[in-house]
Coordinates of C-alpha atoms in Angstrom, one line a residue:
X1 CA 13.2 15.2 -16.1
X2 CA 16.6 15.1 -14.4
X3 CA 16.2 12.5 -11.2
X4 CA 19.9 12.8 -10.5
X5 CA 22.5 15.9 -10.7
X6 CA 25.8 15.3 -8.4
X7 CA 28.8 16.0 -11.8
X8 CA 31.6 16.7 -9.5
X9 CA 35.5 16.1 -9.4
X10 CA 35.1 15.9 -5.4
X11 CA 36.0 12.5 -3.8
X12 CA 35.4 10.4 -0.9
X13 CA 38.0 7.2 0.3
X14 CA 34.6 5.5 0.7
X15 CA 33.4 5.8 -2.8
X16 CA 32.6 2.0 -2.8
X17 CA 33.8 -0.8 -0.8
X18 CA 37.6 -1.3 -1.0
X19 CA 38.0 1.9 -3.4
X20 CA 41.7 3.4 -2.8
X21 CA 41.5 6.2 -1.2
X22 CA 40.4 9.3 -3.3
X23 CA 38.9 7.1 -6.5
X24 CA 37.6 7.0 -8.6
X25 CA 37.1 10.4 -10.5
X26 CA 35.7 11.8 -13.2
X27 CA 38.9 11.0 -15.0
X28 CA 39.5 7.2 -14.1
X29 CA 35.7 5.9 -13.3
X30 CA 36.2 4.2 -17.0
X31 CA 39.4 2.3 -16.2
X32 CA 39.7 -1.1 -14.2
X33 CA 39.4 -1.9 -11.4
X34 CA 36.8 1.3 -10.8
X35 CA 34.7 0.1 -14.0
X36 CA 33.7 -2.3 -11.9
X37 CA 31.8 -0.6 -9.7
X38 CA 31.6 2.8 -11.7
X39 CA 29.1 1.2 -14.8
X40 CA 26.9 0.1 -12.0
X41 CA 26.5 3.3 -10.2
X42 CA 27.0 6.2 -13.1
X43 CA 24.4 8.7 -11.1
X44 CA 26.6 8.7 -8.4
X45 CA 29.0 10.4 -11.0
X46 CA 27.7 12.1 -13.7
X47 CA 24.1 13.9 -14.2
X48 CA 21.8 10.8 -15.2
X49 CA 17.7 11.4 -16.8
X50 CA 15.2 9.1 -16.6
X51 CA 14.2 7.2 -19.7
X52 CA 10.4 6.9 -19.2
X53 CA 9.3 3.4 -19.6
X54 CA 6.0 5.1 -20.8
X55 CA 5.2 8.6 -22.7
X56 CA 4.0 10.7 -20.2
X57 CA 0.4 12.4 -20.7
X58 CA -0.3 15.7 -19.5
X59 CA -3.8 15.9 -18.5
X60 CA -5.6 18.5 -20.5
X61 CA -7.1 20.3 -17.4
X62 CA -6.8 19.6 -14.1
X63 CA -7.8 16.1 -12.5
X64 CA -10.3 16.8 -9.7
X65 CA -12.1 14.1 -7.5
X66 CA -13.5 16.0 -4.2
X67 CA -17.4 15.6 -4.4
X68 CA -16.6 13.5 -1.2
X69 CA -15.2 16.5 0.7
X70 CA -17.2 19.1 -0.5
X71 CA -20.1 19.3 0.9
X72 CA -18.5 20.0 3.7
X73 CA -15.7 22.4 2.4
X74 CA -17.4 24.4 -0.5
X75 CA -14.5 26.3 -1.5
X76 CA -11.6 23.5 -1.4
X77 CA -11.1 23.7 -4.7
X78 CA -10.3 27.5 -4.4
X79 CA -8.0 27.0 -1.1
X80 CA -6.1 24.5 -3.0
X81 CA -5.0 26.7 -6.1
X82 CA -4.9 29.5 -3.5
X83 CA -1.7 27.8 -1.6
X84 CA -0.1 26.4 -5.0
X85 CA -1.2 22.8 -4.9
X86 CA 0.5 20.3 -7.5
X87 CA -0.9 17.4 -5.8
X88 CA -3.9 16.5 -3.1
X89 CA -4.7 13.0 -2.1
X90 CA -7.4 11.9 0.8
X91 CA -6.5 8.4 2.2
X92 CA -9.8 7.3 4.8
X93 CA -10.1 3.6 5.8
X94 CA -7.4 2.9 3.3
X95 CA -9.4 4.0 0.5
X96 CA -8.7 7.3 -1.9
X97 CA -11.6 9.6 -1.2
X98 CA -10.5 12.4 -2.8
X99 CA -7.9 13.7 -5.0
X100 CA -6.5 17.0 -7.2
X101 CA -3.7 17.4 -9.4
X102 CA -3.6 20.7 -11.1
X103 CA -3.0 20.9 -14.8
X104 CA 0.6 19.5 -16.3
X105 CA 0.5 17.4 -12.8
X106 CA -0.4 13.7 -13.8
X107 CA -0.9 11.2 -10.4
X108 CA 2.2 9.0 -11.5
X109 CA 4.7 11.9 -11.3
X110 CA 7.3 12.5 -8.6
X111 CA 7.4 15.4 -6.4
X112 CA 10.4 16.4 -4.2
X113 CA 8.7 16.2 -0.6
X114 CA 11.5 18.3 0.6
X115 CA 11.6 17.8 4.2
X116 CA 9.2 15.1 4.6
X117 CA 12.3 13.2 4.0
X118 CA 13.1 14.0 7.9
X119 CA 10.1 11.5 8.4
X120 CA 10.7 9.0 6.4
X121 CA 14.2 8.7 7.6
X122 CA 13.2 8.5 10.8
X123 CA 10.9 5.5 10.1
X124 CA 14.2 3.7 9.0
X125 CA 16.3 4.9 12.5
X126 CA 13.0 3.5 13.9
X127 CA 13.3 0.2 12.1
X128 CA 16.7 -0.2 13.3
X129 CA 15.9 0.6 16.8
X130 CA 13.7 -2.2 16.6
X131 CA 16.1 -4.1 15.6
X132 CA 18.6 -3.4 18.4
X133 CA 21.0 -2.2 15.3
X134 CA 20.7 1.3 16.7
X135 CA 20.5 1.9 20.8
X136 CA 18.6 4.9 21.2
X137 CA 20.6 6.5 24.2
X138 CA 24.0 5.5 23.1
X139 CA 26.1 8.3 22.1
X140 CA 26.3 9.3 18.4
X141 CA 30.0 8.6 18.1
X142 CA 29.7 5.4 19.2
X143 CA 28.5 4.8 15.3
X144 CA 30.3 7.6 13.7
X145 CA 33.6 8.3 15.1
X146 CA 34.6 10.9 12.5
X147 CA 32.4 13.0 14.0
X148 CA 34.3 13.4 17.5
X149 CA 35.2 16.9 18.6
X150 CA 32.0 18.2 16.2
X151 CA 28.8 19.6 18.0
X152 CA 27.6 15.7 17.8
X153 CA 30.3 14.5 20.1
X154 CA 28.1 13.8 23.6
X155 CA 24.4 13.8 22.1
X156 CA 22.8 10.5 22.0
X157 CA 21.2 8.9 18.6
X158 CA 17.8 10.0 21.0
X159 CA 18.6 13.6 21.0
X160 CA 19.5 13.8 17.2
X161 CA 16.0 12.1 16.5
X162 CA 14.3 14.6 18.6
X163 CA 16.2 17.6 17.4
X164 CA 16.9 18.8 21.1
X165 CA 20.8 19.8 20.6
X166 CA 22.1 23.2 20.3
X167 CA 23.5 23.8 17.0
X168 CA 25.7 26.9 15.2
X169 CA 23.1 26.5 12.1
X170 CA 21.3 28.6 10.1
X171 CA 18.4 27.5 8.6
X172 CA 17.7 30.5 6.2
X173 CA 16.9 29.4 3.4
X174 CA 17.2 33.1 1.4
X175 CA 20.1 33.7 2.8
X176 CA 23.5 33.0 0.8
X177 CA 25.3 33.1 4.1
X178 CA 23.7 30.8 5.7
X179 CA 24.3 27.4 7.2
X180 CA 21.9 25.8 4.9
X181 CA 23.2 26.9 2.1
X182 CA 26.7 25.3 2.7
X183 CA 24.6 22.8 3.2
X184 CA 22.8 22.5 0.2
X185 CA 26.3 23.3 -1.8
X186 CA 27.7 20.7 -0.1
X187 CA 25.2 17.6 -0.7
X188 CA 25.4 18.9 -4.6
X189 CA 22.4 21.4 -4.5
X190 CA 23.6 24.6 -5.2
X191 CA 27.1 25.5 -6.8
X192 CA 30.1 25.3 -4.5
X193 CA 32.3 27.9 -3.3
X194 CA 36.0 27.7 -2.5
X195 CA 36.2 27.0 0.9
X196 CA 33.0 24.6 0.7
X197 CA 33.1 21.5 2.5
X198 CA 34.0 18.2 -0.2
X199 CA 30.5 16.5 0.3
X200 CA 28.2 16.1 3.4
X201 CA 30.4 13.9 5.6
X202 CA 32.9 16.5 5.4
X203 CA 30.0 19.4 6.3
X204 CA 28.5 17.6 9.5
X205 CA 32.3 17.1 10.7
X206 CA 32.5 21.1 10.8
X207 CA 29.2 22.1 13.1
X208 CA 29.7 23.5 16.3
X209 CA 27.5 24.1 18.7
X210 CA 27.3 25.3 22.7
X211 CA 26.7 21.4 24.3
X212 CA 23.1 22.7 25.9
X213 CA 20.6 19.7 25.1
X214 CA 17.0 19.2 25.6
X215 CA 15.8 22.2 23.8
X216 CA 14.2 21.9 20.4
X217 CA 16.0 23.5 17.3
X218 CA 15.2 22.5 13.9
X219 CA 18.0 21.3 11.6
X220 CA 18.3 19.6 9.2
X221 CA 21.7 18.2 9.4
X222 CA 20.2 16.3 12.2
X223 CA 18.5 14.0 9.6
X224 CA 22.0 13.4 8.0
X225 CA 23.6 12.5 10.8
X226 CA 21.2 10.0 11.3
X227 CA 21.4 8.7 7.8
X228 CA 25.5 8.5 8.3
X229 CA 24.4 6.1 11.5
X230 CA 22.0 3.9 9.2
X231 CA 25.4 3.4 7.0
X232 CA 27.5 2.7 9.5
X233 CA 25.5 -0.1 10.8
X234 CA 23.4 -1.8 8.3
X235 CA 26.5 -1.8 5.6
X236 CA 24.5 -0.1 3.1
X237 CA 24.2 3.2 1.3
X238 CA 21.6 5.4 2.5
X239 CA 19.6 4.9 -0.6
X240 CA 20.0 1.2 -0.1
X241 CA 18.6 1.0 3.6
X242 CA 15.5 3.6 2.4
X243 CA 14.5 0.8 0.1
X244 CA 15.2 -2.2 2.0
X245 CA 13.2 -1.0 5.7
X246 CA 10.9 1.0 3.9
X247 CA 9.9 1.7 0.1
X248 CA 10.3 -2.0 -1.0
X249 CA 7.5 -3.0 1.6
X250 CA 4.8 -0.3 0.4
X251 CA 4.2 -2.0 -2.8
X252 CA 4.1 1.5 -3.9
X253 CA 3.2 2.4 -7.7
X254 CA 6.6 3.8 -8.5
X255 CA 10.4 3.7 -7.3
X256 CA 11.2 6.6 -5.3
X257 CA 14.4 9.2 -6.0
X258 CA 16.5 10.8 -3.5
X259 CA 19.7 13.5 -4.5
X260 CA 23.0 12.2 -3.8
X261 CA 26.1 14.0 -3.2
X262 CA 29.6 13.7 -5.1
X263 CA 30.2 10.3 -2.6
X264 CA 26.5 8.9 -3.5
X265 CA 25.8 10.1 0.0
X266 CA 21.6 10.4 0.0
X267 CA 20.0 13.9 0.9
X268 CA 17.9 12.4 3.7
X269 CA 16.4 15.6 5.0
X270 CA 15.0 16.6 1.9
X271 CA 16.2 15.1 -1.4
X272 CA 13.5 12.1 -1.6
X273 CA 11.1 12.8 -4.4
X274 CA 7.8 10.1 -5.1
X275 CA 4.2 10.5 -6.3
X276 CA 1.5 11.3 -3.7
X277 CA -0.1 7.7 -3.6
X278 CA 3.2 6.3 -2.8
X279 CA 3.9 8.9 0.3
X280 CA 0.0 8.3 1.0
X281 CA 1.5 4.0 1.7
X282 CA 4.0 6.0 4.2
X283 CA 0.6 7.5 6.5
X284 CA -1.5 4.1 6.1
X285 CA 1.7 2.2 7.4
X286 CA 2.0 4.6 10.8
X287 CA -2.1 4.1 10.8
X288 CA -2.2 0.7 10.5
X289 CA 0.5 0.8 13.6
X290 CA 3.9 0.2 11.7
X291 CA 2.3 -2.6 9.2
X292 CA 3.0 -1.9 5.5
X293 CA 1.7 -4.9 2.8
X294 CA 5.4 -6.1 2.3
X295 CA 5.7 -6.1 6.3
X296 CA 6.4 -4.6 9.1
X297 CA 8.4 -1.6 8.6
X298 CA 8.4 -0.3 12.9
X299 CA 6.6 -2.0 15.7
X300 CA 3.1 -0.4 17.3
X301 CA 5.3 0.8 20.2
X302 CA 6.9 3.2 17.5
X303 CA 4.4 4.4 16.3
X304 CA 2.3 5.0 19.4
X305 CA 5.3 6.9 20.9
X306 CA 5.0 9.0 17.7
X307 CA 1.0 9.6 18.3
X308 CA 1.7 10.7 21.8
X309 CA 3.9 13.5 20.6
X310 CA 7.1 14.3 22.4
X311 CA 7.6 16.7 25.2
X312 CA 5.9 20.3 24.6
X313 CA 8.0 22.4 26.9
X314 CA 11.2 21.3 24.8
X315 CA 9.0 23.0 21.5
X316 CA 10.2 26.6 21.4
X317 CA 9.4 27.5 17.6
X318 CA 6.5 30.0 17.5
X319 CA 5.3 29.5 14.0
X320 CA 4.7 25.8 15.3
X321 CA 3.5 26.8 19.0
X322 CA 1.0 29.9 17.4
X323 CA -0.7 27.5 15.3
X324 CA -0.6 24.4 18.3
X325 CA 0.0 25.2 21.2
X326 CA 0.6 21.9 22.5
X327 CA 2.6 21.2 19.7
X328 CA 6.3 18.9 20.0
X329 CA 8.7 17.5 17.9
X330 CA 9.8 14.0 17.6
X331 CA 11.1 11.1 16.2
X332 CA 11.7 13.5 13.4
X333 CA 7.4 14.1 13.0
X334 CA 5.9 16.9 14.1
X335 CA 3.2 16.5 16.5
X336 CA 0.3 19.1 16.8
X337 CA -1.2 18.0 20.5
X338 CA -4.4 18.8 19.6
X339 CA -7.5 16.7 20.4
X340 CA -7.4 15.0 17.0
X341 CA -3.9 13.6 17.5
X342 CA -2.7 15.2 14.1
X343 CA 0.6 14.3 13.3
X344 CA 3.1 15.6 10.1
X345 CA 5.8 15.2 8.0
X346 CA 6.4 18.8 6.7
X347 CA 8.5 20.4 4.4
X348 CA 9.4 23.7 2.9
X349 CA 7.5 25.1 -0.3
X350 CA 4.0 23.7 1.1
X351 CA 4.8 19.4 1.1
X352 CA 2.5 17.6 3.7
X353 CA 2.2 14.5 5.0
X354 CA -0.7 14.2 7.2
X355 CA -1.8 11.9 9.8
X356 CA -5.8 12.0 11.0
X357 CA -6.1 9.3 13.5
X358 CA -9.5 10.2 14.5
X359 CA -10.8 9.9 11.2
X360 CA -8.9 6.9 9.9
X361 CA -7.5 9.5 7.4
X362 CA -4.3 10.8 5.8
X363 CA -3.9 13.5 3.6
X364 CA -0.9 14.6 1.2
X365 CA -0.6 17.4 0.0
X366 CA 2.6 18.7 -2.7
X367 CA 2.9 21.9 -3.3
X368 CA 5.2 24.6 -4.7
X369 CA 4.8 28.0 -2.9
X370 CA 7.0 30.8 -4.3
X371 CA 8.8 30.9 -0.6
X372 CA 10.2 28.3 0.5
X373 CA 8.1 29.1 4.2
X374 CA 5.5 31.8 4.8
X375 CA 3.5 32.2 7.9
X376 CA 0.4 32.8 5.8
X377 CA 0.7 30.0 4.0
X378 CA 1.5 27.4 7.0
X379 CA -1.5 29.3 8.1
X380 CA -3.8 28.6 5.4
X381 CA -2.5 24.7 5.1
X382 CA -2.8 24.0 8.8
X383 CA -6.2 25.1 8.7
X384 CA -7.0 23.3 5.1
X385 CA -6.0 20.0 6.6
X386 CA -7.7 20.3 10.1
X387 CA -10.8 21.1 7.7
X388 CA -10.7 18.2 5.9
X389 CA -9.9 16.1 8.8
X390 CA -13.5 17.1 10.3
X391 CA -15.3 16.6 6.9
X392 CA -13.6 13.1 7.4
X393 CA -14.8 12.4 10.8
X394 CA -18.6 13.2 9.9
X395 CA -18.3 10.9 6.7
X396 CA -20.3 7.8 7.9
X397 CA -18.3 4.3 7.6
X398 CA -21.3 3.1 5.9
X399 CA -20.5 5.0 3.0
X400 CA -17.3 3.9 2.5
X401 CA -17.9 0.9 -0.2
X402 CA -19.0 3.5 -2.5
X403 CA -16.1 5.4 -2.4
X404 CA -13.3 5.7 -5.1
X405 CA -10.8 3.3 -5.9
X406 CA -9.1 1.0 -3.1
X407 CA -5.7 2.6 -2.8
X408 CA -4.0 -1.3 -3.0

């Protein structure tokens, strides 16, 4: 399995600390004074695969554990193969209640999450906010000054988190014309054109947009720009500041992955890839108010302002809005407003993070729908997990002892 594919003769002047401006490339990473820093970091160079410190086992058939949940959902088995399910983990008083991998899908592989990325990302900008690293309503290019005279030159760090600026992006994913797909060619994902941005600093330099704030637009440069700001003031690479604010305090199973881009610039709004347990630690932590094993990650206050949602009448996408009408955006979570206080990280081809406050609960579900979005399919998920999260609020506490494996 390739974890890492960014081969490109592209540079950056910030390849590492102190690099001369332009180096190292493919043709002088072997040669002091870049060695130095080159053999440390090769998959920010060249394609790199993972050397598995164990053979991996493919279960024969698929593993199922959902005698928990259905009683209450007869055909959850069915609804699960029906919307392309990979992975399906139940979290309820920090305990795994149920769980589904379909066959060839073992619990301790990796999954991209694709956008859920946005969330955890987020949780970092949060972390740093707590901080006082990171001032909220301070203009972005206060942190990043390259991007003056761009369609991020007047938004504060606020807006960016929120997605309320107006932005010259299309998010099509189909569509080869599309903003996105610069995007993605840019950050390493697709093959590059002549004309194409160098890497994603370069890209988010180039957006435009008409100044109007407050609205809601999804885009996913937002989440990049965010990442530049982590950079710029923690020191670190994005990778770096993922691990040290959030996946090193999880004491997750397995080290996560993120895609970087021909500088070793992290994909933050959708490259991350873990196992399901380990994204299940990410919902316990926002449960259990911003408190992960290793630590805090964010503060309660964080965390409740997520749980609140953010403002409704900035929300204007319908496929959200159709399926919750009180629905908001924010904090880079999406926020349903109903009377269960659901709140997601999403991403395209079906990837779920799910938060059930009322039931103590979170649910993942990884997925890989042959679109990356459908209106059906949202449809059929939405419903799926509002399902489960009433099975999960008529399961009495009392019969929690008895239920599978502490997550821990």
């Amino acid at each position: 399995m390739t974890d890492v594919v960014i081969a490109s003769t592209g540079t950056h002047p910030s390849r590492y600390p102190g690099a001369p401006a332009g180096a190292p490339t493919l043709d002088t990473w072997q040669e002091g004074p870049h060695n130095r820093w080159a053999f440390a970091h090769l998959g920010e160079l060249l394609p790199t695969a993972t050397v598995a410190r164990r053979l991996p086992v493919a279960p024969p058939s698929a593993t199922v554990r959902l005698d928990v949940l259905e009683p209450g959902i007869p055909d959850l088995t069915q609804r699960l193969e029906a919307t392309y399910t990979d992975a399906f983990l139940v979290l309820q008083r920090n305990r795994v209640v149920a769980e589904y991998y379909r066959p060839g899908f073992a619990p301790d592989d990796r999954h991209l999450v694709m956008s859920v990325s946005k969330s955890l990302c987020g949780l970092v900008v949060g972390a740093l906010i707590d901080s006082r690293k990171i001032v909220p309503s301070a203009p972005v290019v206060d942190y990043v000054p390259e991007l003056a005279g761009s369609v991020y030159d007047g938004p504060t760090v606020q807006h960016v988190l929120d997605m309320t600026i107006h932005i010259d992006y299309n998010e099509d994913y189909a569509d080869p014309s599309s903003t996105v797909q610069t995007h993605d060619r840019s950050a390493g994902w697709r093959t590059r054109h002549d004309g194409d941005p160098a890497d994603t600093y370069a890209f988010l330099a180039t957006l435009t947009g008409n100044g109007e704030l407050g609205e809601f637009q999804y885009c996913s440069a937002n989440t990049d720009v965010l990442a530049w700001i982590v950079e710029r003031v923690t020191g670190l690479r994005y990778c770096e500041a993922l691990s040290k604010y959030l996946w090193s305090k999880l004491d997750a199973d397995r080290d996560a992955t993120i895609t970087v881009d021909s500088t070793g610039f992290g994909f933050a709004n959708g490259g991350v890839s873990c196992t399901a347990r380990d994204l299940a630690r990410v919902g316990q932590l926002m449960l259990d108010g911003g408190l992960a094993p290793g630590g805090r990650v964010v503060s309660e206050e964080w965390v409740r302002s997520i749980l609140a949602g953010g403002d409704p009448h900035a929300m204007t996408d319908p496929s959200f809005t159709t399926i919750h009408p009180r629905g908001s955006y924010t904090r880079q979570w999406w926020c349903t407003g109903n009377e269960h206080g659901n709140v997601s990280g999403v991403g395209i081809h079906g990837q779920y993070l799910w938060l059930a406050p009322s039931a103590d609960a979170v649910i993942v579900k990884l997925s890989t729908w042959p679109v990356p979005g459908s209106d059906q399919l949202h449809g059929l998920d939405d419903r799926l997990m509002l399902d489960v999260g009433s099975a999960l609020e008529r399961l009495a506490p009392e019969t929690a002892p008895n239920l599978k494996e502490d997550i821990a």
